[in-house]
mmCIF file of C-alpha atoms in Angstrom:
data_model
loop_
_atom_site.group_PDB
_atom_site.id
_atom_site.type_symbol
_atom_site.label_atom_id
_atom_site.label_comp_id
_atom_site.label_asym_id
_atom_site.label_seq_id
_atom_site.Cartn_x
_atom_site.Cartn_y
_atom_site.Cartn_z
ATOM 1 C CA UNK A 26 0.000 0.000 0.000
ATOM 2 C CA UNK A 27 1.286 3.469 -0.884
ATOM 3 C CA UNK A 28 1.892 5.687 2.144
ATOM 4 C CA UNK A 29 0.871 9.346 2.321
ATOM 5 C CA UNK A 30 4.559 10.312 2.221
ATOM 6 C CA UNK A 31 4.995 8.301 -0.986
ATOM 7 C CA UNK A 32 1.908 9.893 -2.559
ATOM 8 C CA UNK A 33 3.251 13.355 -1.772
ATOM 9 C CA UNK A 34 6.669 12.464 -3.161
ATOM 10 C CA UNK A 35 5.246 10.883 -6.314
ATOM 11 C CA UNK A 36 3.158 13.950 -7.090
ATOM 12 C CA UNK A 37 6.267 16.162 -7.141
ATOM 13 C CA UNK A 38 9.000 13.948 -8.613
ATOM 14 C CA UNK A 39 7.757 13.271 -12.120
ATOM 15 C CA UNK A 40 7.601 9.537 -11.480
ATOM 16 C CA UNK A 41 11.316 9.116 -10.695
ATOM 17 C CA UNK A 42 12.361 7.028 -7.691
ATOM 18 C CA UNK A 43 15.856 6.252 -6.411
ATOM 19 C CA UNK A 44 15.970 3.205 -4.148
ATOM 20 C CA UNK A 45 19.046 2.752 -1.960
ATOM 21 C CA UNK A 46 19.641 -0.950 -1.289
ATOM 22 C CA UNK A 47 20.807 -0.857 2.299
ATOM 23 C CA UNK A 48 21.409 -2.705 5.538
ATOM 24 C CA UNK A 49 21.504 -1.361 9.069
ATOM 25 C CA UNK A 50 25.121 -0.645 10.134
ATOM 26 C CA UNK A 51 25.534 -3.600 12.487
ATOM 27 C CA UNK A 52 28.953 -5.025 13.428
ATOM 28 C CA UNK A 53 29.820 -8.104 11.421
ATOM 29 C CA UNK A 54 26.887 -7.634 9.023
ATOM 30 C CA UNK A 55 28.217 -4.979 6.605
ATOM 31 C CA UNK A 56 31.330 -4.714 4.429
ATOM 32 C CA UNK A 57 32.520 -8.078 5.732
ATOM 33 C CA UNK A 58 35.191 -8.412 3.020
ATOM 34 C CA UNK A 59 36.978 -5.441 4.600
ATOM 35 C CA UNK A 60 36.837 -6.841 8.146
ATOM 36 C CA UNK A 61 40.014 -8.964 7.851
ATOM 37 C CA UNK A 62 41.929 -5.762 7.074
ATOM 38 C CA UNK A 63 40.344 -3.346 9.563
ATOM 39 C CA UNK A 64 38.657 -3.544 13.000
ATOM 40 C CA UNK A 65 35.023 -4.568 12.698
ATOM 41 C CA UNK A 66 33.861 -1.468 14.594
ATOM 42 C CA UNK A 67 35.718 0.761 12.139
ATOM 43 C CA UNK A 68 34.220 -1.077 9.169
ATOM 44 C CA UNK A 69 30.743 -0.640 10.645
ATOM 45 C CA UNK A 70 31.276 3.090 11.045
ATOM 46 C CA UNK A 71 32.649 3.264 7.499
ATOM 47 C CA UNK A 72 29.439 1.713 6.214
ATOM 48 C CA UNK A 73 27.367 4.214 8.188
ATOM 49 C CA UNK A 74 29.330 7.045 6.550
ATOM 50 C CA UNK A 75 28.990 5.519 3.087
ATOM 51 C CA UNK A 76 25.249 5.099 3.556
ATOM 52 C CA UNK A 77 24.662 8.635 4.828
ATOM 53 C CA UNK A 78 26.718 10.136 2.002
ATOM 54 C CA UNK A 79 24.916 7.950 -0.547
ATOM 55 C CA UNK A 80 21.541 9.184 0.693
ATOM 56 C CA UNK A 81 22.811 12.766 0.435
ATOM 57 C CA UNK A 82 23.888 12.040 -3.143
ATOM 58 C CA UNK A 83 20.410 10.726 -3.950
ATOM 59 C CA UNK A 84 18.817 13.867 -2.533
ATOM 60 C CA UNK A 85 21.090 16.042 -4.679
ATOM 61 C CA UNK A 86 19.055 15.099 -7.760
ATOM 62 C CA UNK A 87 16.044 17.237 -8.569
ATOM 63 C CA UNK A 88 12.549 15.825 -9.019
ATOM 64 C CA UNK A 89 13.246 12.439 -7.452
ATOM 65 C CA UNK A 90 11.733 10.355 -4.680
ATOM 66 C CA UNK A 91 14.367 8.740 -2.415
ATOM 67 C CA UNK A 92 13.592 5.484 -0.607
ATOM 68 C CA UNK A 93 15.404 2.613 1.105
ATOM 69 C CA UNK A 94 14.840 -1.111 0.612
ATOM 70 C CA UNK A 95 16.360 -3.283 3.317
ATOM 71 C CA UNK A 96 15.990 -6.544 5.250
ATOM 72 C CA UNK A 97 12.782 -6.469 7.269
ATOM 73 C CA UNK A 98 14.729 -6.641 10.538
ATOM 74 C CA UNK A 99 16.540 -3.382 9.700
ATOM 75 C CA UNK A 100 13.532 -1.152 8.989
ATOM 76 C CA UNK A 101 13.271 0.409 12.442
ATOM 77 C CA UNK A 102 16.965 1.267 12.719
ATOM 78 C CA UNK A 103 17.232 2.647 9.192
ATOM 79 C CA UNK A 104 14.057 4.708 9.627
ATOM 80 C CA UNK A 105 15.766 6.468 12.537
ATOM 81 C CA UNK A 106 19.065 6.752 10.681
ATOM 82 C CA UNK A 107 17.556 8.196 7.477
ATOM 83 C CA UNK A 108 14.543 10.389 8.337
ATOM 84 C CA UNK A 109 14.918 12.339 5.088
ATOM 85 C CA UNK A 110 13.854 9.507 2.781
ATOM 86 C CA UNK A 111 10.222 9.094 1.763
ATOM 87 C CA UNK A 112 10.012 5.477 2.925
ATOM 88 C CA UNK A 113 12.082 2.652 4.400
ATOM 89 C CA UNK A 114 10.674 -0.680 3.300
ATOM 90 C CA UNK A 115 11.415 -4.208 4.404
ATOM 91 C CA UNK A 116 12.010 -6.609 1.550
ATOM 92 C CA UNK A 117 10.234 -9.919 1.079
ATOM 93 C CA UNK A 118 12.763 -12.735 1.307
ATOM 94 C CA UNK A 119 16.492 -12.832 1.969
ATOM 95 C CA UNK A 120 19.401 -11.507 -0.042
ATOM 96 C CA UNK A 121 19.985 -8.812 -2.641
ATOM 97 C CA UNK A 122 17.962 -10.529 -5.365
ATOM 98 C CA UNK A 123 14.918 -10.563 -3.089
ATOM 99 C CA UNK A 124 15.536 -6.923 -2.244
ATOM 100 C CA UNK A 125 15.623 -5.888 -5.890
ATOM 101 C CA UNK A 126 12.515 -7.906 -6.664
ATOM 102 C CA UNK A 127 10.768 -6.183 -3.752
ATOM 103 C CA UNK A 128 11.925 -2.713 -4.813
ATOM 104 C CA UNK A 129 10.569 -2.927 -8.347
ATOM 105 C CA UNK A 130 7.428 -4.840 -7.349
ATOM 106 C CA UNK A 131 6.579 -2.085 -4.854
ATOM 107 C CA UNK A 132 7.517 1.139 -6.613
ATOM 108 C CA UNK A 133 6.581 0.164 -10.165
ATOM 109 C CA UNK A 134 3.224 -1.043 -8.871
ATOM 110 C CA UNK A 135 2.330 2.298 -7.271
ATOM 111 C CA UNK A 136 2.874 4.282 -10.431
ATOM 112 C CA UNK A 137 6.507 5.351 -10.482
ATOM 113 C CA UNK A 138 7.340 5.309 -14.169
ATOM 114 C CA UNK A 139 11.116 5.039 -13.691
ATOM 115 C CA UNK A 140 12.748 3.285 -10.754
ATOM 116 C CA UNK A 141 16.516 3.092 -10.233
ATOM 117 C CA UNK A 142 18.025 1.008 -7.432
ATOM 118 C CA UNK A 143 21.663 1.394 -6.467
ATOM 119 C CA UNK A 144 24.175 0.330 -3.832
ATOM 120 C CA UNK A 145 24.380 2.001 -0.434
ATOM 121 C CA UNK A 146 28.183 2.294 -0.717
ATOM 122 C CA UNK A 147 28.078 4.654 -3.701
ATOM 123 C CA UNK A 148 28.661 8.235 -2.456
ATOM 124 C CA UNK A 149 31.531 8.600 -4.942
ATOM 125 C CA UNK A 150 29.171 7.991 -7.859
ATOM 126 C CA UNK A 151 28.744 11.117 -10.016
ATOM 127 C CA UNK A 152 25.170 12.410 -9.871
ATOM 128 C CA UNK A 153 25.283 12.561 -13.673
ATOM 129 C CA UNK A 154 25.373 8.744 -13.777
ATOM 130 C CA UNK A 155 22.104 8.564 -11.844
ATOM 131 C CA UNK A 156 20.561 11.119 -14.190
ATOM 132 C CA UNK A 157 21.808 9.133 -17.186
ATOM 133 C CA UNK A 158 20.180 6.008 -15.761
ATOM 134 C CA UNK A 159 16.780 7.704 -15.684
ATOM 135 C CA UNK A 160 17.334 9.036 -19.190
ATOM 136 C CA UNK A 161 18.238 5.561 -20.477
ATOM 137 C CA UNK A 162 14.868 4.267 -19.307
ATOM 138 C CA UNK A 163 13.167 6.541 -21.820
ATOM 139 C CA UNK A 164 14.307 4.175 -24.584
ATOM 140 C CA UNK A 165 15.061 0.893 -22.761
ATOM 141 C CA UNK A 166 13.170 -1.500 -20.514
ATOM 142 C CA UNK A 167 16.118 -1.904 -18.141
ATOM 143 C CA UNK A 168 19.286 0.066 -17.397
ATOM 144 C CA UNK A 169 22.379 -1.409 -15.729
ATOM 145 C CA UNK A 170 25.518 0.119 -14.223
ATOM 146 C CA UNK A 171 28.363 -2.416 -14.603
ATOM 147 C CA UNK A 172 31.283 -2.739 -12.189
ATOM 148 C CA UNK A 173 34.897 -3.567 -12.980
ATOM 149 C CA UNK A 174 34.608 -6.943 -11.218
ATOM 150 C CA UNK A 175 31.749 -8.311 -13.324
ATOM 151 C CA UNK A 176 28.879 -7.210 -11.129
ATOM 152 C CA UNK A 177 26.663 -4.149 -11.207
ATOM 153 C CA UNK A 178 26.183 -1.172 -8.904
ATOM 154 C CA UNK A 179 22.875 0.043 -10.334
ATOM 155 C CA UNK A 180 19.812 -1.318 -12.074
ATOM 156 C CA UNK A 181 16.691 0.475 -13.217
ATOM 157 C CA UNK A 182 13.381 -0.404 -14.843
ATOM 158 C CA UNK A 183 9.957 1.016 -15.656
ATOM 159 C CA UNK A 184 8.091 -2.071 -14.457
ATOM 160 C CA UNK A 185 8.506 -5.127 -12.304
ATOM 161 C CA UNK A 186 9.909 -8.068 -14.286
ATOM 162 C CA UNK A 187 9.476 -11.332 -12.325
ATOM 163 C CA UNK A 188 12.479 -13.574 -12.799
ATOM 164 C CA UNK A 189 14.922 -10.817 -13.731
ATOM 165 C CA UNK A 190 16.905 -11.128 -10.506
ATOM 166 C CA UNK A 191 16.369 -14.813 -9.792
ATOM 167 C CA UNK A 192 19.358 -17.147 -9.579
ATOM 168 C CA UNK A 193 22.376 -17.648 -7.362
ATOM 169 C CA UNK A 194 24.889 -15.363 -9.120
ATOM 170 C CA UNK A 195 24.288 -12.204 -7.072
ATOM 171 C CA UNK A 196 27.516 -10.870 -5.628
ATOM 172 C CA UNK A 197 29.719 -12.955 -7.931
ATOM 173 C CA UNK A 198 31.930 -12.099 -10.902
ATOM 174 C CA UNK A 199 29.231 -13.441 -13.214
ATOM 175 C CA UNK A 200 26.376 -11.372 -11.764
ATOM 176 C CA UNK A 201 26.184 -8.945 -14.682
ATOM 177 C CA UNK A 202 26.438 -11.680 -17.294
ATOM 178 C CA UNK A 203 23.662 -13.645 -15.599
ATOM 179 C CA UNK A 204 21.431 -10.560 -15.344
ATOM 180 C CA UNK A 205 21.866 -9.774 -19.026
ATOM 181 C CA UNK A 206 21.088 -13.382 -19.949
ATOM 182 C CA UNK A 207 17.830 -13.241 -17.984
ATOM 183 C CA UNK A 208 16.970 -9.891 -19.580
ATOM 184 C CA UNK A 209 17.453 -11.418 -23.031
ATOM 185 C CA UNK A 210 15.277 -14.368 -22.059
ATOM 186 C CA UNK A 211 12.554 -11.936 -20.987
ATOM 187 C CA UNK A 212 13.022 -9.985 -24.255
ATOM 188 C CA UNK A 213 13.912 -6.782 -22.420
ATOM 189 C CA UNK A 214 16.001 -4.051 -24.005
ATOM 190 C CA UNK A 215 18.972 -2.988 -21.870
ATOM 191 C CA UNK A 216 20.815 0.322 -21.649
ATOM 192 C CA UNK A 217 24.034 0.955 -19.725
ATOM 193 C CA UNK A 218 25.563 3.653 -17.574
ATOM 194 C CA UNK A 219 29.311 4.145 -17.103
ATOM 195 C CA UNK A 220 31.577 1.425 -15.767
ATOM 196 C CA UNK A 221 32.291 2.050 -12.077
ATOM 197 C CA UNK A 222 33.425 0.345 -8.873
ATOM 198 C CA UNK A 223 31.975 -0.776 -5.538
ATOM 199 C CA UNK A 224 33.647 -0.517 -2.137
ATOM 200 C CA UNK A 225 34.060 -4.234 -1.448
ATOM 201 C CA UNK A 226 37.749 -4.992 -0.872
ATOM 202 C CA UNK A 227 40.905 -3.180 0.245
ATOM 203 C CA UNK A 228 41.898 -1.998 -3.232
ATOM 204 C CA UNK A 229 38.478 -0.338 -3.652
ATOM 205 C CA UNK A 230 38.890 1.512 -0.372
ATOM 206 C CA UNK A 231 42.357 2.786 -1.245
ATOM 207 C CA UNK A 232 41.056 4.006 -4.604
ATOM 208 C CA UNK A 233 38.214 5.829 -2.880
ATOM 209 C CA UNK A 234 40.645 7.358 -0.373
ATOM 210 C CA UNK A 235 42.763 8.782 -3.195
ATOM 211 C CA UNK A 236 39.713 10.283 -4.903
ATOM 212 C CA UNK A 237 38.229 11.827 -1.760
ATOM 213 C CA UNK A 238 41.573 13.229 -0.664
ATOM 214 C CA UNK A 239 41.346 15.448 -3.735
ATOM 215 C CA UNK A 240 37.605 16.149 -3.475
ATOM 216 C CA UNK A 241 36.317 15.461 0.081
ATOM 217 C CA UNK A 242 33.097 17.409 -0.502
ATOM 218 C CA UNK A 243 31.841 14.600 -2.744
ATOM 219 C CA UNK A 244 31.343 12.428 0.353
ATOM 220 C CA UNK A 245 32.239 14.438 3.473
ATOM 221 C CA UNK A 246 31.389 11.823 6.118
ATOM 222 C CA UNK A 247 33.310 9.108 4.309
ATOM 223 C CA UNK A 248 36.210 11.506 3.682
ATOM 224 C CA UNK A 249 36.362 12.291 7.412
ATOM 225 C CA UNK A 250 36.435 8.559 8.239
ATOM 226 C CA UNK A 251 39.219 8.002 5.717
ATOM 227 C CA UNK A 252 41.215 10.874 7.210
ATOM 228 C CA UNK A 253 40.816 9.401 10.693
ATOM 229 C CA UNK A 254 41.902 5.967 9.481
ATOM 230 C CA UNK A 255 44.516 7.264 7.041
ATOM 231 C CA UNK A 256 47.460 5.271 8.523
ATOM 232 C CA UNK A 257 45.548 1.977 8.282
ATOM 233 C CA UNK A 258 44.312 2.762 4.772
ATOM 234 C CA UNK A 259 47.863 3.644 3.745
ATOM 235 C CA UNK A 260 48.974 0.226 4.968
ATOM 236 C CA UNK A 261 46.286 -1.357 2.842
ATOM 237 C CA UNK A 262 48.029 0.099 -0.204
ATOM 238 C CA UNK A 263 51.152 -1.874 0.641
ATOM 239 C CA UNK A 264 49.305 -4.984 1.808
ATOM 240 C CA UNK A 265 50.677 -4.660 5.332
ATOM 241 C CA UNK A 266 47.341 -4.835 7.154
ATOM 242 C CA UNK A 267 45.755 -8.185 7.891
ATOM 243 C CA UNK A 268 48.788 -10.280 6.873
#
């Protein structure tokens, strides 16, 4: 059911919704591939910074409704953490595929003509990429943002397409290939945004640190965390941490 906040947002955003795929920042539950290199408490705080900066990025776009899709157990915490979004919704089922299915089933069903879902660790993403994703949906059924490791950081659609995210390849190096194969099977046209990267492993974090050192305003909370943890991040560049 569409909430009053969603109705208000939909009436003023031209049918454009950005859905941040998120989790609550709980120790041991977020950015686990970084935990062997950094203290778990620091990784948890990093995720909180990434999420807050990603939400700020989403709000920087004009004429857009910003929402969060998350595990059902995280709704209460994320509602408190992100009061600026129009809605925080609990997904049906477990895992990212279930979350994406839930996002498009919900928002496409209540009349949002273009829905784009993207990762909660994406504050470094240029806002122009998000705008390009919405533009791509004018001439394609689906839009995808590919990552360097064979996955994808963004996916958008104008309708819910059952089966598009099914399968066990989510989070693997074949995730993008599998998604495109399912799109072809469903006879969906696919557009693409620029190739980009997630913050999953140490090399991603060191790349982000170098970028934000030059332009901290792009993601101020994350930049502040990186400055605080600069010695540890510098060690990551040489592979000295966690060995």
